PDB file of C-alpha atoms in Angstrom:
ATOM      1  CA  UNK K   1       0.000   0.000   0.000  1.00 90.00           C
ATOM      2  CA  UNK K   2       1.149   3.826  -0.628  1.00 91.00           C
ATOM      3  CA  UNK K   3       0.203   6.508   1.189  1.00 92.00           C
ATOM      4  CA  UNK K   4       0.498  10.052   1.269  1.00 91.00           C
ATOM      5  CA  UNK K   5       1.557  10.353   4.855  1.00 93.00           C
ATOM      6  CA  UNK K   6       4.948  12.276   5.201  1.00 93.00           C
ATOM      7  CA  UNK K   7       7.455   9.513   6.692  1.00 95.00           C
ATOM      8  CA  UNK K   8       9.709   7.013   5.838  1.00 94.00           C
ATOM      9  CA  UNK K   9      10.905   3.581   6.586  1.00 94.00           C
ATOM     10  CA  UNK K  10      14.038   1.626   6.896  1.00 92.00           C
ATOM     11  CA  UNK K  11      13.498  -0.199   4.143  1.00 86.00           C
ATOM     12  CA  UNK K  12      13.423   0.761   0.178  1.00 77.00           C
ATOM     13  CA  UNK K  13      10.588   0.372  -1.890  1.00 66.00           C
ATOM     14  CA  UNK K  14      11.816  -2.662  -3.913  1.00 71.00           C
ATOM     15  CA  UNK K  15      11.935  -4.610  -0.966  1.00 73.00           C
ATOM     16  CA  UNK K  16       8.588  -4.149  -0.045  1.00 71.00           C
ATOM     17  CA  UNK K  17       7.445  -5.590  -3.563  1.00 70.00           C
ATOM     18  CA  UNK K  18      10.094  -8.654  -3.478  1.00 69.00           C
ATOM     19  CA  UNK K  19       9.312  -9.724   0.160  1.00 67.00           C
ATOM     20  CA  UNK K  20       7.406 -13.008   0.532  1.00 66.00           C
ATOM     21  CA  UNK K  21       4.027 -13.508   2.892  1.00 61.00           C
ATOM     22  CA  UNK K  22       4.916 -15.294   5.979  1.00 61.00           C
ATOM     23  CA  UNK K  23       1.636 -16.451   8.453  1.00 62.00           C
ATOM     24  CA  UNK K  24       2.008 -14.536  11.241  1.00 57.00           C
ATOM     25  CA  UNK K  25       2.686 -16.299  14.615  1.00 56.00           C
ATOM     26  CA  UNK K  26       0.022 -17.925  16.620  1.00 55.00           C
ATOM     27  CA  UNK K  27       2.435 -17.836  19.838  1.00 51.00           C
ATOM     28  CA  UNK K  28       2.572 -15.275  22.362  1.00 42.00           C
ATOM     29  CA  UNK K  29       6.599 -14.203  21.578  1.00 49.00           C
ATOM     30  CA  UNK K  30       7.967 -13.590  18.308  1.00 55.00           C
ATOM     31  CA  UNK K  31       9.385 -16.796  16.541  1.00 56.00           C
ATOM     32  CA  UNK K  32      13.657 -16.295  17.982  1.00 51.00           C
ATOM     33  CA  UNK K  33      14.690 -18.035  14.645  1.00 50.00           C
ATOM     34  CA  UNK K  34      12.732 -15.182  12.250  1.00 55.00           C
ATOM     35  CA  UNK K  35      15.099 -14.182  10.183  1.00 55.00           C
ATOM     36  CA  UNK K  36      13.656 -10.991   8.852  1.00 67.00           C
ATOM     37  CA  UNK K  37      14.722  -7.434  10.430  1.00 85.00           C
ATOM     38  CA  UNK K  38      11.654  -5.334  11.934  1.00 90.00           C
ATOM     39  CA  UNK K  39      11.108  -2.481  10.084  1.00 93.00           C
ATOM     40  CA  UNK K  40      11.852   1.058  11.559  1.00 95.00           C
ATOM     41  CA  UNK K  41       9.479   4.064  10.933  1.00 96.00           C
ATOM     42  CA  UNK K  42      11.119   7.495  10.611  1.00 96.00           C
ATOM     43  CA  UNK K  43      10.266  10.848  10.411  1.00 95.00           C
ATOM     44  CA  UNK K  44       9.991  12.595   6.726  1.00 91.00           C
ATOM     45  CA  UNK K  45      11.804  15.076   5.226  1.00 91.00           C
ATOM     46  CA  UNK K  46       9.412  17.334   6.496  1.00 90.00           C
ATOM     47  CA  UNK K  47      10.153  18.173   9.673  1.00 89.00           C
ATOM     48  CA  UNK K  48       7.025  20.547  10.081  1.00 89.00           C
ATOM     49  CA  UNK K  49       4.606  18.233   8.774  1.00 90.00           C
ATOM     50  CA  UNK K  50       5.641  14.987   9.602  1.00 92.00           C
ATOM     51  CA  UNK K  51       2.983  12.641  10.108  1.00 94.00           C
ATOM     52  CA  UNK K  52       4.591   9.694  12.148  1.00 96.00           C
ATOM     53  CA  UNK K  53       2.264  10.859  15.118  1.00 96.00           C
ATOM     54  CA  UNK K  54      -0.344   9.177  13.163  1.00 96.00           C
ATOM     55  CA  UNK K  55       1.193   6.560  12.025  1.00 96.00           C
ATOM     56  CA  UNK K  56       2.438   5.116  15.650  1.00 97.00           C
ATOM     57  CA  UNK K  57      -0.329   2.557  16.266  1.00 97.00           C
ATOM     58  CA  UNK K  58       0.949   0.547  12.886  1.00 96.00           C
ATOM     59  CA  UNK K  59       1.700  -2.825  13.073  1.00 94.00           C
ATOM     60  CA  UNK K  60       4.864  -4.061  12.167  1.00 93.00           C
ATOM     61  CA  UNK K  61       3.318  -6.487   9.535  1.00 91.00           C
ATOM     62  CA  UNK K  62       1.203  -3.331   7.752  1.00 93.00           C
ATOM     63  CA  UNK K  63       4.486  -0.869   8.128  1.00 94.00           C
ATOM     64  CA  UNK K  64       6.231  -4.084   6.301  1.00 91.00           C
ATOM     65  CA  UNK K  65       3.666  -3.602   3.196  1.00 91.00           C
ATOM     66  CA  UNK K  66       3.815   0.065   3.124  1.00 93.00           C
ATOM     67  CA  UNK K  67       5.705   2.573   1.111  1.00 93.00           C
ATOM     68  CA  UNK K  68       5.846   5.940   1.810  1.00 94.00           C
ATOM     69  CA  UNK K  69       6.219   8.576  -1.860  1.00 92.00           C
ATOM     70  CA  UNK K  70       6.376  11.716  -0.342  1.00 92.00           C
ATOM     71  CA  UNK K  71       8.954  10.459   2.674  1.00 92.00           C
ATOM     72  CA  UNK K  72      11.802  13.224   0.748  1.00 91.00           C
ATOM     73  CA  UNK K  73       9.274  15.902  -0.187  1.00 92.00           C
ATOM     74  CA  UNK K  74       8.007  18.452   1.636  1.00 92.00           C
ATOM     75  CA  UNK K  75       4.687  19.594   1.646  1.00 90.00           C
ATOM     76  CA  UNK K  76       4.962  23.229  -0.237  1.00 91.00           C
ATOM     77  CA  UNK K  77       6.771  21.319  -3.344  1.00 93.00           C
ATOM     78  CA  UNK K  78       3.914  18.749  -2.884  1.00 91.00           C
ATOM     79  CA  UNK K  79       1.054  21.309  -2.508  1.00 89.00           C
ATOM     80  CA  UNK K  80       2.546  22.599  -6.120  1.00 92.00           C
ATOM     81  CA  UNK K  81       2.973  19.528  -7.972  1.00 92.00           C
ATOM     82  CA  UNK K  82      -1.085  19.113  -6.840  1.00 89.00           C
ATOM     83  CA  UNK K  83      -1.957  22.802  -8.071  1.00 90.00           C
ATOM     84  CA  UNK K  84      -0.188  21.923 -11.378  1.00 92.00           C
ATOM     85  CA  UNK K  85      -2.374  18.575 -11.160  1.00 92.00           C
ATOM     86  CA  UNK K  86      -5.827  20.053 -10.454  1.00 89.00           C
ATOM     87  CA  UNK K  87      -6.600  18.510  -7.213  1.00 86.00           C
ATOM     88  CA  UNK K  88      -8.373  20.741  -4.191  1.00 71.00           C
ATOM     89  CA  UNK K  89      -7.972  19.858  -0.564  1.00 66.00           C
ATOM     90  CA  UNK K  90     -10.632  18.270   1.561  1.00 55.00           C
ATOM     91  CA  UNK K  91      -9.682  20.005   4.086  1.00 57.00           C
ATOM     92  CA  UNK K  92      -9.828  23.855   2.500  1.00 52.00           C
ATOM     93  CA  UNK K  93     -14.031  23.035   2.526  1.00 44.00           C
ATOM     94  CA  UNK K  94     -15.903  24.580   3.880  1.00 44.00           C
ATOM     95  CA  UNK K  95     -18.732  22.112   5.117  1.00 48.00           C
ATOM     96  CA  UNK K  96     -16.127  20.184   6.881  1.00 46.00           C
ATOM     97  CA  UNK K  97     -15.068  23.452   9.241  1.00 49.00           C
ATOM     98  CA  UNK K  98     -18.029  22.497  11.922  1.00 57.00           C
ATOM     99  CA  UNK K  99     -18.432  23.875  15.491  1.00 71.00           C
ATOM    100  CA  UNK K 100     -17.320  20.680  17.381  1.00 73.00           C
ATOM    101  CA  UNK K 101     -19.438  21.665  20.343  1.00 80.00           C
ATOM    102  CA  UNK K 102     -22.575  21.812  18.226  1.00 82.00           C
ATOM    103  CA  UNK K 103     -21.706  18.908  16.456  1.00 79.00           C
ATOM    104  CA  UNK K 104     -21.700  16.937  19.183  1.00 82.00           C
ATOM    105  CA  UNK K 105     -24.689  17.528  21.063  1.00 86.00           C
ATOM    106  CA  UNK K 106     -26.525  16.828  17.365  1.00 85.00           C
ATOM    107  CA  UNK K 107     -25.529  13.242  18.894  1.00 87.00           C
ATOM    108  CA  UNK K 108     -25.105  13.325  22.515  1.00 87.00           C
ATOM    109  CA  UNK K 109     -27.903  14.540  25.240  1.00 90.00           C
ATOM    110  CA  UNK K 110     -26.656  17.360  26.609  1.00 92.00           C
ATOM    111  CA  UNK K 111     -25.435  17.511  29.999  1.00 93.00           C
ATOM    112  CA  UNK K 112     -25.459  21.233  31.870  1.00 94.00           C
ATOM    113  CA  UNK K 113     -22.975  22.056  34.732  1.00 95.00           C
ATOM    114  CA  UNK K 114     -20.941  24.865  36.266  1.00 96.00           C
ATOM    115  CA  UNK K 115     -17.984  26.538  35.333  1.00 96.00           C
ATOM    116  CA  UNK K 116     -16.133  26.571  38.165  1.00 97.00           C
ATOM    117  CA  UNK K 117     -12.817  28.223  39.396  1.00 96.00           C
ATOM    118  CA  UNK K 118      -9.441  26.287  40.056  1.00 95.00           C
ATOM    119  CA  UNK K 119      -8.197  28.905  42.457  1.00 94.00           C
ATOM    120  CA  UNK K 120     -11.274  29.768  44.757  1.00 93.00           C
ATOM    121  CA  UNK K 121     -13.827  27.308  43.921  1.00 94.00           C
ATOM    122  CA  UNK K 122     -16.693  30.413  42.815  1.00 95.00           C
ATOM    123  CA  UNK K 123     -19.271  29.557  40.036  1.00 96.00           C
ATOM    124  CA  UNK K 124     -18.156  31.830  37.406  1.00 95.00           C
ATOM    125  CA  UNK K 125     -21.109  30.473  34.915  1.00 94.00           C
ATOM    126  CA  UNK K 126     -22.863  27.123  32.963  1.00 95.00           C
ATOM    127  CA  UNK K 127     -21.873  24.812  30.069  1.00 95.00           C
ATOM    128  CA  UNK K 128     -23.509  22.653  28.024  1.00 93.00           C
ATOM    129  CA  UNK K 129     -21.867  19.221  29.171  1.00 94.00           C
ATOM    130  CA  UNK K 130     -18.233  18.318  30.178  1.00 94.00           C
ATOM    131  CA  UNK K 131     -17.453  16.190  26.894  1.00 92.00           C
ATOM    132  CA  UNK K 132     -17.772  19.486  24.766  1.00 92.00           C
ATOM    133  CA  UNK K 133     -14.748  20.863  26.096  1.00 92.00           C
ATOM    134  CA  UNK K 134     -11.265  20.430  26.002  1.00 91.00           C
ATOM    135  CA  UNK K 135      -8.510  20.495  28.309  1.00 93.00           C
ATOM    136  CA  UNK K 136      -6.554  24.032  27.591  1.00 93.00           C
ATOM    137  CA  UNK K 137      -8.943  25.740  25.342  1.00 93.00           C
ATOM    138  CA  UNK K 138     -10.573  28.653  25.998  1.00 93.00           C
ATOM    139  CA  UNK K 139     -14.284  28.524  27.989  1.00 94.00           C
ATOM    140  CA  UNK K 140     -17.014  30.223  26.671  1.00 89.00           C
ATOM    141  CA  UNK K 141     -18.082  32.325  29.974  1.00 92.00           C
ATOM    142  CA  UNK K 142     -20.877  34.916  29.449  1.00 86.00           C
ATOM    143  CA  UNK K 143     -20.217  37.867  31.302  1.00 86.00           C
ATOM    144  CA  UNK K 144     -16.416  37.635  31.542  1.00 86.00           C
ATOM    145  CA  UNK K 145     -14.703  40.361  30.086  1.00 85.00           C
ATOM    146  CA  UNK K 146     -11.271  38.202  30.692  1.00 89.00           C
ATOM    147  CA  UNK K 147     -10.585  34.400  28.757  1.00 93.00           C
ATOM    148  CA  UNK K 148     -10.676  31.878  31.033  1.00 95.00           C
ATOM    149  CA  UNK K 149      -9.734  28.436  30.355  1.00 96.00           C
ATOM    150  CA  UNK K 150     -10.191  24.562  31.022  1.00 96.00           C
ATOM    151  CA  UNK K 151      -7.904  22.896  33.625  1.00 95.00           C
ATOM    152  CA  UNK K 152      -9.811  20.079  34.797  1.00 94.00           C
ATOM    153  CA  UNK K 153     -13.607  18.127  34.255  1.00 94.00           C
ATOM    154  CA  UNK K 154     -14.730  16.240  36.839  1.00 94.00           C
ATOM    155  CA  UNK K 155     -17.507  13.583  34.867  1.00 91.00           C
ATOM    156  CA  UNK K 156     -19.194  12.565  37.906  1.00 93.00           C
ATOM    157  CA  UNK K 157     -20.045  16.060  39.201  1.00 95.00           C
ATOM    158  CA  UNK K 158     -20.057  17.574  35.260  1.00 95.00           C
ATOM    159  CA  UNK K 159     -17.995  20.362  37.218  1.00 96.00           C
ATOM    160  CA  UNK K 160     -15.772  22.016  34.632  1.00 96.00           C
ATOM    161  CA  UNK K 161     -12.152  23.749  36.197  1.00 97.00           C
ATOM    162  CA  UNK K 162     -11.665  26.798  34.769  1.00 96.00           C
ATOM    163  CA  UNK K 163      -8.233  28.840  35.120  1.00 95.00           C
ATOM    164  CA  UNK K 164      -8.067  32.564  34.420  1.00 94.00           C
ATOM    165  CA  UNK K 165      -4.447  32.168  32.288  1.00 93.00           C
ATOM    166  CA  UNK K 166      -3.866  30.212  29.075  1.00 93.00           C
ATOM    167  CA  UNK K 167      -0.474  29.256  31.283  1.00 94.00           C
ATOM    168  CA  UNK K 168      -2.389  28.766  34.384  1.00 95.00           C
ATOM    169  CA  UNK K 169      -0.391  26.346  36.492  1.00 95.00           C
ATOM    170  CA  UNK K 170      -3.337  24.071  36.525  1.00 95.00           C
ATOM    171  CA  UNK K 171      -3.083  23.106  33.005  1.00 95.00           C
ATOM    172  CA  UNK K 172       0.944  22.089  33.502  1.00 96.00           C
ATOM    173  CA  UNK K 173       1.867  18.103  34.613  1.00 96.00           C
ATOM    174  CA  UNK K 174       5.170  16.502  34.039  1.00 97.00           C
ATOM    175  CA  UNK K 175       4.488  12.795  35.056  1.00 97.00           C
ATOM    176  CA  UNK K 176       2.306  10.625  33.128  1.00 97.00           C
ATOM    177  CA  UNK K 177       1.217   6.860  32.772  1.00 97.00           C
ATOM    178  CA  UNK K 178       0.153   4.812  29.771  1.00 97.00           C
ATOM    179  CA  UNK K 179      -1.852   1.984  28.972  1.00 97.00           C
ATOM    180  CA  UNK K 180      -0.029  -1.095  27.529  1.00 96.00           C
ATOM    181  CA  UNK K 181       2.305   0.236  25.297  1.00 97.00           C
ATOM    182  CA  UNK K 182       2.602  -0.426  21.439  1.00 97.00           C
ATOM    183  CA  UNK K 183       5.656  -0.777  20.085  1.00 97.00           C
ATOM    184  CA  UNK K 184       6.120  -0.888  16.249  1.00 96.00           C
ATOM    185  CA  UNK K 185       9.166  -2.959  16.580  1.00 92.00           C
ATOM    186  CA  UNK K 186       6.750  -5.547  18.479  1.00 92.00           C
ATOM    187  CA  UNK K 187       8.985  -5.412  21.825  1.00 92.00           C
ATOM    188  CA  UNK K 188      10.466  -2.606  24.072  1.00 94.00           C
ATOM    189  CA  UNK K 189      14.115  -1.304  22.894  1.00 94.00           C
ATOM    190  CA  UNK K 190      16.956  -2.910  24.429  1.00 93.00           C
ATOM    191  CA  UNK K 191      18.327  -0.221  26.376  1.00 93.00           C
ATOM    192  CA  UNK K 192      14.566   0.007  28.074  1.00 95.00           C
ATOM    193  CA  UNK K 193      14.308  -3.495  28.802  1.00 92.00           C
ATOM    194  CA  UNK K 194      18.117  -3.992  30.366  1.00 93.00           C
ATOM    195  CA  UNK K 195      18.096  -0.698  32.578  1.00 91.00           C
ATOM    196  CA  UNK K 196      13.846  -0.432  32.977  1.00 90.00           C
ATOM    197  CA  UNK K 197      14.714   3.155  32.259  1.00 94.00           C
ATOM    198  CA  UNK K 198      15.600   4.775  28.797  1.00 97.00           C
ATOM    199  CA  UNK K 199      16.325   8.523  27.795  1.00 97.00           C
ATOM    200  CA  UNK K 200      13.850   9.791  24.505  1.00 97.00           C
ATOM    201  CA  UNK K 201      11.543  12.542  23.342  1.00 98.00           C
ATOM    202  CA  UNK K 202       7.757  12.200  23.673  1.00 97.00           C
ATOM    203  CA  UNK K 203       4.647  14.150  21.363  1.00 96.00           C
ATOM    204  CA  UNK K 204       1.186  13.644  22.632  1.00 94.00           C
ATOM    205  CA  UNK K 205      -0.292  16.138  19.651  1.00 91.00           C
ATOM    206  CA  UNK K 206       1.142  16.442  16.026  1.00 89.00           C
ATOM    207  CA  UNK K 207       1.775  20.077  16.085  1.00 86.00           C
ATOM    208  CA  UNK K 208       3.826  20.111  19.535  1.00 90.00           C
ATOM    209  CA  UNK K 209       7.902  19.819  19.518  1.00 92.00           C
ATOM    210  CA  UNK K 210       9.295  16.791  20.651  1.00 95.00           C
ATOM    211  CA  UNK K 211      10.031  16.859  24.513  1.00 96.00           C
ATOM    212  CA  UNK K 212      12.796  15.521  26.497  1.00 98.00           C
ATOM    213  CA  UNK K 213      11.923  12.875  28.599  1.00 98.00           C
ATOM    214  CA  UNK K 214      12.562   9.862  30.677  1.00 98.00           C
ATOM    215  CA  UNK K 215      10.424   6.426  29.937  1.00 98.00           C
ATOM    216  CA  UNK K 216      10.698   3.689  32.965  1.00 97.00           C
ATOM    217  CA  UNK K 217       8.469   0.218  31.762  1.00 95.00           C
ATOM    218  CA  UNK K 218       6.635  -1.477  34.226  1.00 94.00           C
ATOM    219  CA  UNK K 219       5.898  -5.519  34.288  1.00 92.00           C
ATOM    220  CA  UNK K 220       2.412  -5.043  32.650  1.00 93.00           C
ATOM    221  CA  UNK K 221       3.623  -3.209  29.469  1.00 94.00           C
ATOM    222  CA  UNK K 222       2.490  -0.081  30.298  1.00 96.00           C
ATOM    223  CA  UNK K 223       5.059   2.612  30.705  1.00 97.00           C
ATOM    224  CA  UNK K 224       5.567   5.743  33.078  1.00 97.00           C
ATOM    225  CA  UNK K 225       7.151   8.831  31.658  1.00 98.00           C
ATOM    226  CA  UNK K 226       8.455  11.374  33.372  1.00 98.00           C
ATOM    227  CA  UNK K 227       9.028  14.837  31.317  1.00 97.00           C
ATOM    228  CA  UNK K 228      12.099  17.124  31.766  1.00 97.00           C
ATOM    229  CA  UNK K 229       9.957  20.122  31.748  1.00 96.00           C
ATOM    230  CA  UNK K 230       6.101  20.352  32.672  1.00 96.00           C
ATOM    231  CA  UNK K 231       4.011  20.354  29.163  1.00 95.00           C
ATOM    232  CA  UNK K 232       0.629  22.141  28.872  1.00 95.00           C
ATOM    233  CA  UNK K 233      -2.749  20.217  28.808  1.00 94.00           C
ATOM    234  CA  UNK K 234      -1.897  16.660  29.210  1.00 94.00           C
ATOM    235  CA  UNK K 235      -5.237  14.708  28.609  1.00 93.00           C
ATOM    236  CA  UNK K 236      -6.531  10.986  29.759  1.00 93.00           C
ATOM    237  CA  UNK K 237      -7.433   9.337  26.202  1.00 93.00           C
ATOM    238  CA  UNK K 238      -4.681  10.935  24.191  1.00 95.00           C
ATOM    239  CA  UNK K 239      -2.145   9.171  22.604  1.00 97.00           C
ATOM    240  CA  UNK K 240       1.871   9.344  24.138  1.00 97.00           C
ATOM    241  CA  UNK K 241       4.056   9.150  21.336  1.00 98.00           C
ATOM    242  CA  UNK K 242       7.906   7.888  21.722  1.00 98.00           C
ATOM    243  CA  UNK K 243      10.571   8.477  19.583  1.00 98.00           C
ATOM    244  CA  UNK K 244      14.306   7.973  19.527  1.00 96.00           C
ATOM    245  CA  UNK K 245      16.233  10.174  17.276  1.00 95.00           C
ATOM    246  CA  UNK K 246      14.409  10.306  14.122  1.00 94.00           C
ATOM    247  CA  UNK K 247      13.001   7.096  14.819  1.00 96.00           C
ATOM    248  CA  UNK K 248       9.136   6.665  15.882  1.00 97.00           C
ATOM    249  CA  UNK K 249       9.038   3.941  18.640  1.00 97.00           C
ATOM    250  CA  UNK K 250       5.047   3.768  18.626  1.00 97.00           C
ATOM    251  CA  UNK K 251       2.426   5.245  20.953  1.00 97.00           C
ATOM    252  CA  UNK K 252       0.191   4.628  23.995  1.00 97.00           C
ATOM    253  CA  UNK K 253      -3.333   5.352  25.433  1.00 97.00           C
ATOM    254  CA  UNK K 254      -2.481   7.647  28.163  1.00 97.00           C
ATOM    255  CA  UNK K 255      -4.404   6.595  31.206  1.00 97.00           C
ATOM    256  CA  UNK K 256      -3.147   8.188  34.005  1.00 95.00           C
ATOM    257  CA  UNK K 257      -1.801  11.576  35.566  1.00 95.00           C
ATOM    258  CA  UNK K 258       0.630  12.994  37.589  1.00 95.00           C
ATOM    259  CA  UNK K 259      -0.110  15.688  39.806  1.00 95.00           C
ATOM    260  CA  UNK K 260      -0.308  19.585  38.386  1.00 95.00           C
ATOM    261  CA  UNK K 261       2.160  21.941  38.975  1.00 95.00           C
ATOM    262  CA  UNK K 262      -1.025  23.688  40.871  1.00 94.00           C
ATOM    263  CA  UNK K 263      -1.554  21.062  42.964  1.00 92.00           C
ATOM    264  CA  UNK K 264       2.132  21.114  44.291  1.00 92.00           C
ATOM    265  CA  UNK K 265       2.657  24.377  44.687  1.00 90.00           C
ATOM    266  CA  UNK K 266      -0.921  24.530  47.061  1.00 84.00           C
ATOM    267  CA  UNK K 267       0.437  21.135  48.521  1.00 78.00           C
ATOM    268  CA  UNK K 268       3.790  23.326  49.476  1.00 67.00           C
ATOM    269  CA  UNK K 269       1.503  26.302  50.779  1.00 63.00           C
ATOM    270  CA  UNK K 270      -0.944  24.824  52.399  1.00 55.00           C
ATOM    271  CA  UNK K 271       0.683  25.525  55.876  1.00 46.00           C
ATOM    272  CA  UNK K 272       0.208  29.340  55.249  1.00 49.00           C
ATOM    273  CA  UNK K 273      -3.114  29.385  53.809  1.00 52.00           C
ATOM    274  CA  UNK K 274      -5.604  31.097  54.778  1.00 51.00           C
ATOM    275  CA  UNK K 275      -9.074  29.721  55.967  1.00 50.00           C
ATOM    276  CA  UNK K 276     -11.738  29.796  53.253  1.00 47.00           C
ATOM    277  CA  UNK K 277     -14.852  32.803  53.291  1.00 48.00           C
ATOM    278  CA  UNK K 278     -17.168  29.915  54.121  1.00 40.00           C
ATOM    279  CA  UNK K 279     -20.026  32.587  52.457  1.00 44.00           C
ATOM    280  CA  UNK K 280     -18.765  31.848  49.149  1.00 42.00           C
ATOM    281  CA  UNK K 281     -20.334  28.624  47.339  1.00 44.00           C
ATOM    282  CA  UNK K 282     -17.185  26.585  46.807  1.00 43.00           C
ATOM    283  CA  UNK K 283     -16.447  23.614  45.319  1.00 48.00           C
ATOM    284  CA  UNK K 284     -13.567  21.186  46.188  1.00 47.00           C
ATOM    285  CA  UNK K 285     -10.467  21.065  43.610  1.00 50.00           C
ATOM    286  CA  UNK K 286     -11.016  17.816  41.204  1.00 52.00           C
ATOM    287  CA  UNK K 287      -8.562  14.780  42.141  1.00 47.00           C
ATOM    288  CA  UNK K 288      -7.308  13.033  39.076  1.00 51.00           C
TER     289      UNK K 288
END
């Protein structure tokens, strides 16, 4: 198969053609006497619009069948090569450019609850339901002259966090814990699986930089990783994405949380606080 993702692979096209099918294994390791290298998946040419992020849940088998003809392009000399051609973006219509909150409750029963504040605990207004919103995007707050934005849901309550920064130190974590983790070359790196800890870069949305981190595998598959500075909006259901060099490693459900930066700096206060106006409706900070 070709596709017009921009990546590449360790291995050239010809290959993929001359390779013959082999059954895949029906046993819980991979076969020790296979004889075939895995194949690596690497970032394109295109550093700004590489598209490995998407790419990191691939099997080794479908990677192995793949081929990759815009891998050395990048996508401005591709974008003219289409003009030349004729062909219009999907994504330049308009009918596709839909408001996701109103999208959404066309499907889903809406759900109302409060806006409420991360620092004080004050109602600052309503929403339509928790699963419209987004962790670090701006709330829609009638009556607020200044943005406010999402820290924190809790789905039980339908309470939604709001912070009165986009940088609020709500929204930053540093610490967080995956489900069982894929990895494209079917099993952990070397390095990870001798020491139980390993040096690499993690991306948890296309468009971020890659971030310095630490990755430290745990007996069920699932891997912690522990960032070398605090990232911005870390959210339960996204995908971590590893990568070693130029290399992809493959991806993970993240299903856990470490603590926000918020959270330990009121943990390190919380001898010199203040008692609360008890006048004031509150409500208790979320625990993730």
């Amino acid at each position: 198969m070709a596709t017009g993702h921009y990546a590449q692979t360790s291995q050239e096209d010809e290959e993929v053609f001359q390779q013959k099918h082999i059954p895949p294994s029906r046993t819980l390791f991979k076969d020790r006497f296979e004889t075939r290298k895995p194949v690596r998946l690497y970032q394109g040419a295109d550093r700004l619009k590489d598209q490995t992020f998407f790419l990191s849940q691939i099997s080794q088998d479908a990677l192995r069948h793949t081929i990759f003809p815009l891998a050395g392009l990048t996508k401005d000399f591709v974008k003219k090569i289409a003009a030349e051609a004729g062909f219009q973006s999907v994504c330049s219509m308009t009918k596709y450019n839909r408001d996701f909150e109103n999208f959404i409750l066309e499907y889903i029963e809406r759900k109302p609850g409060s806006f409420v504040s991360i620092d004080d605990g004050k109602i600052m207004g309503q929403h339509k339901g928790w699963f419209t919103l987004t962790l670090g995007q701006r709330a829609r707050i009638g009556g607020q002259v200044d943005p406010w934005f999402v820290v924190d849901k809790d789905i039980t309550t339908g309470d939604v966090f709001v912070g009165p920064t986009t940088n609020h130190p709500g929204l930053f974590r540093d610490t967080l814990q995956t489900e069982r983790f894929h990895w494209i070359d079917e099993e952990p790196p070397v390095e990870l699986v001798r020491t139980q800890m390993m040096e690499c870069h993690l991306r948890f949305n296309n468009r971020m930089p890659l971030t310095p981190c630490t990755v430290t595998l745990n007996l069920d598959g699932s891997v912690w990783v522990m960032l070398k500075e605090p990232i911005r909006a870390l959210t339960p259901g996204q995908f971590a994405v590893l990568y070693k060099g130029d290399e992809c490693l493959g991806s993970g459900k993240i299903i856990r949380l470490g603590p926000t930066i918020f959270t330990l700096q009121k943990g390190q206060n919380c001898m010199s606080c203040p008692p609360k106006d008890t006048n004031q409706q509150q409500h208790p900070e979320p625990v993730n």
